Amino acid sequence: MFEGERAGLTKPRSPLAGFWALLVGGVLLTMLTVALQPATDVRGCSNYGGSGNGSAFSNEIWDLNYPLLLLVWLLAVVVEQLLPITWDGRKAGPIVARALLAVTLALTASCGAGVKLLLLCH
């Protein structure tokens, strides 16, 4: 078989191959964050003016679930980068560059959102 040919059928490379988990997960987590309406300022915390630990979310269970969802999203991005279908006939250099870009973006977004929301009211 020639490069890029599968079982006699050829199809063009998808430019989004390797970025689906990043994009879809990012959109879903953004929609979830907007729906949960967390506090974005210290004055919006449940413990504002007092002492002790508070939550940026109206339901404190999201203090555990939100970081777990961020971790699952990051792991989904990593797993997608390891799938052969993601490589799609590309050479090693572009595969590694695209994987590093996807994982770096997911890690940066996860840490940025997680640290901001989870440490705001503590």
Tab-separated table of C-alpha atoms in Angstrom:
chain	number	residue	atom	x	y	z
A	1	MET	CA	0.000	0.000	0.000
A	2	PHE	CA	1.075	3.533	-0.644
A	3	GLU	CA	1.423	6.090	2.090
A	4	GLY	CA	-2.017	7.420	3.076
A	5	GLU	CA	-3.829	4.545	1.380
A	6	ARG	CA	-6.044	2.177	3.377
A	7	ALA	CA	-7.471	-0.968	1.790
A	8	GLY	CA	-7.581	0.614	-1.645
A	9	LEU	CA	-9.474	3.685	-0.460
A	10	THR	CA	-7.884	7.043	0.004
A	11	LYS	CA	-9.295	9.844	2.022
A	12	PRO	CA	-7.821	13.205	2.830
A	13	ARG	CA	-6.202	13.812	6.192
A	14	SER	CA	-8.353	15.548	8.749
A	15	PRO	CA	-6.598	18.650	10.053
A	16	LEU	CA	-8.385	18.097	13.374
A	17	ALA	CA	-7.085	14.561	13.829
A	18	GLY	CA	-5.648	14.514	17.335
A	19	PHE	CA	-7.513	17.597	18.477
A	20	TRP	CA	-11.050	16.204	18.888
A	21	ALA	CA	-10.731	15.391	22.600
A	22	LEU	CA	-9.133	18.779	23.179
A	23	LEU	CA	-11.841	20.721	21.365
A	24	VAL	CA	-14.934	18.741	22.364
A	25	GLY	CA	-13.805	18.351	25.971
A	26	GLY	CA	-12.910	22.027	26.184
A	27	VAL	CA	-16.309	23.083	24.882
A	28	LEU	CA	-18.138	20.705	27.254
A	29	LEU	CA	-16.127	21.852	30.278
A	30	THR	CA	-16.683	25.484	29.348
A	31	MET	CA	-20.432	24.889	29.085
A	32	LEU	CA	-20.390	23.084	32.450
A	33	THR	CA	-18.472	25.913	34.084
A	34	VAL	CA	-20.919	28.490	32.746
A	35	ALA	CA	-23.875	26.381	33.900
A	36	LEU	CA	-22.430	25.965	37.422
A	37	GLN	CA	-21.885	29.723	37.765
A	38	PRO	CA	-18.933	29.561	40.168
A	39	ALA	CA	-17.782	32.588	42.116
A	40	THR	CA	-15.165	34.503	40.193
A	41	ASP	CA	-14.390	37.005	42.935
A	42	VAL	CA	-13.695	36.573	46.641
A	43	ARG	CA	-16.874	38.529	47.430
A	44	GLY	CA	-18.914	35.772	45.751
A	45	CYS	CA	-17.589	33.055	48.062
A	46	SER	CA	-19.850	31.449	50.630
A	47	ASN	CA	-17.375	32.293	53.397
A	48	TYR	CA	-16.827	35.941	52.433
A	49	GLY	CA	-16.154	38.023	55.522
A	50	GLY	CA	-15.550	34.953	57.659
A	51	SER	CA	-12.860	32.403	58.089
A	52	GLY	CA	-12.529	28.815	57.041
A	53	ASN	CA	-12.839	27.020	53.782
A	54	GLY	CA	-15.552	27.906	51.332
A	55	SER	CA	-16.483	26.781	47.870
A	56	ALA	CA	-16.598	28.693	44.630
A	57	PHE	CA	-19.542	26.496	43.611
A	58	SER	CA	-23.040	26.614	45.082
A	59	ASN	CA	-22.845	22.842	45.676
A	60	GLU	CA	-19.620	21.848	47.431
A	61	ILE	CA	-19.495	18.434	45.729
A	62	TRP	CA	-18.102	20.203	42.654
A	63	ASP	CA	-14.929	20.962	44.625
A	64	LEU	CA	-14.103	17.280	44.048
A	65	ASN	CA	-15.924	16.564	40.795
A	66	TYR	CA	-14.615	19.562	38.845
A	67	PRO	CA	-10.898	18.687	39.208
A	68	LEU	CA	-11.712	15.053	38.430
A	69	LEU	CA	-13.425	16.117	35.197
A	70	LEU	CA	-10.406	18.271	34.315
A	71	LEU	CA	-8.144	15.270	34.916
A	72	VAL	CA	-10.346	13.000	32.787
A	73	TRP	CA	-10.251	15.583	29.987
A	74	LEU	CA	-6.453	15.762	30.163
A	75	LEU	CA	-6.193	11.972	30.106
A	76	ALA	CA	-8.564	11.795	27.118
A	77	VAL	CA	-6.325	14.209	25.218
A	78	VAL	CA	-3.236	12.114	26.046
A	79	VAL	CA	-4.947	8.852	25.033
A	80	GLU	CA	-6.110	10.403	21.759
A	81	GLN	CA	-2.510	11.320	20.961
A	82	LEU	CA	-1.471	7.691	21.423
A	83	LEU	CA	-4.031	6.296	18.960
A	84	PRO	CA	-2.654	5.302	15.531
A	85	ILE	CA	-5.658	6.861	13.761
A	86	THR	CA	-4.494	10.227	15.119
A	87	TRP	CA	-1.176	9.893	13.334
A	88	ASP	CA	-2.970	9.469	9.976
A	89	GLY	CA	0.102	8.886	7.805
A	90	ARG	CA	2.032	11.836	9.196
A	91	LYS	CA	5.744	11.776	9.820
A	92	ALA	CA	7.193	11.591	13.346
A	93	GLY	CA	7.950	15.323	13.674
A	94	PRO	CA	4.416	16.595	13.047
A	95	ILE	CA	2.967	13.812	15.222
A	96	VAL	CA	5.097	14.851	18.190
A	97	ALA	CA	4.505	18.572	17.596
A	98	ARG	CA	0.714	18.136	17.393
A	99	ALA	CA	0.718	15.910	20.498
A	100	LEU	CA	2.777	18.403	22.493
A	101	LEU	CA	0.511	21.244	21.392
A	102	ALA	CA	-2.679	19.391	22.355
A	103	VAL	CA	-1.385	18.193	25.730
A	104	THR	CA	0.129	21.592	26.571
A	105	LEU	CA	-3.109	23.416	25.764
A	106	ALA	CA	-5.200	20.970	27.808
A	107	LEU	CA	-2.778	21.097	30.740
A	108	THR	CA	-2.626	24.895	30.700
A	109	ALA	CA	-6.414	25.239	30.533
A	110	SER	CA	-6.951	22.612	33.251
A	111	CYS	CA	-4.471	24.154	35.631
A	112	GLY	CA	-5.667	27.675	34.909
A	113	ALA	CA	-9.330	26.879	35.513
A	114	GLY	CA	-8.729	24.454	38.354
A	115	VAL	CA	-6.335	26.605	40.355
A	116	LYS	CA	-8.424	29.746	39.921
A	117	LEU	CA	-11.735	28.190	40.941
A	118	LEU	CA	-10.543	25.810	43.621
A	119	LEU	CA	-8.232	28.195	45.490
A	120	LEU	CA	-10.414	31.296	45.243
A	121	CYS	CA	-12.418	30.740	48.427
A	122	HIS	CA	-9.793	28.970	50.542
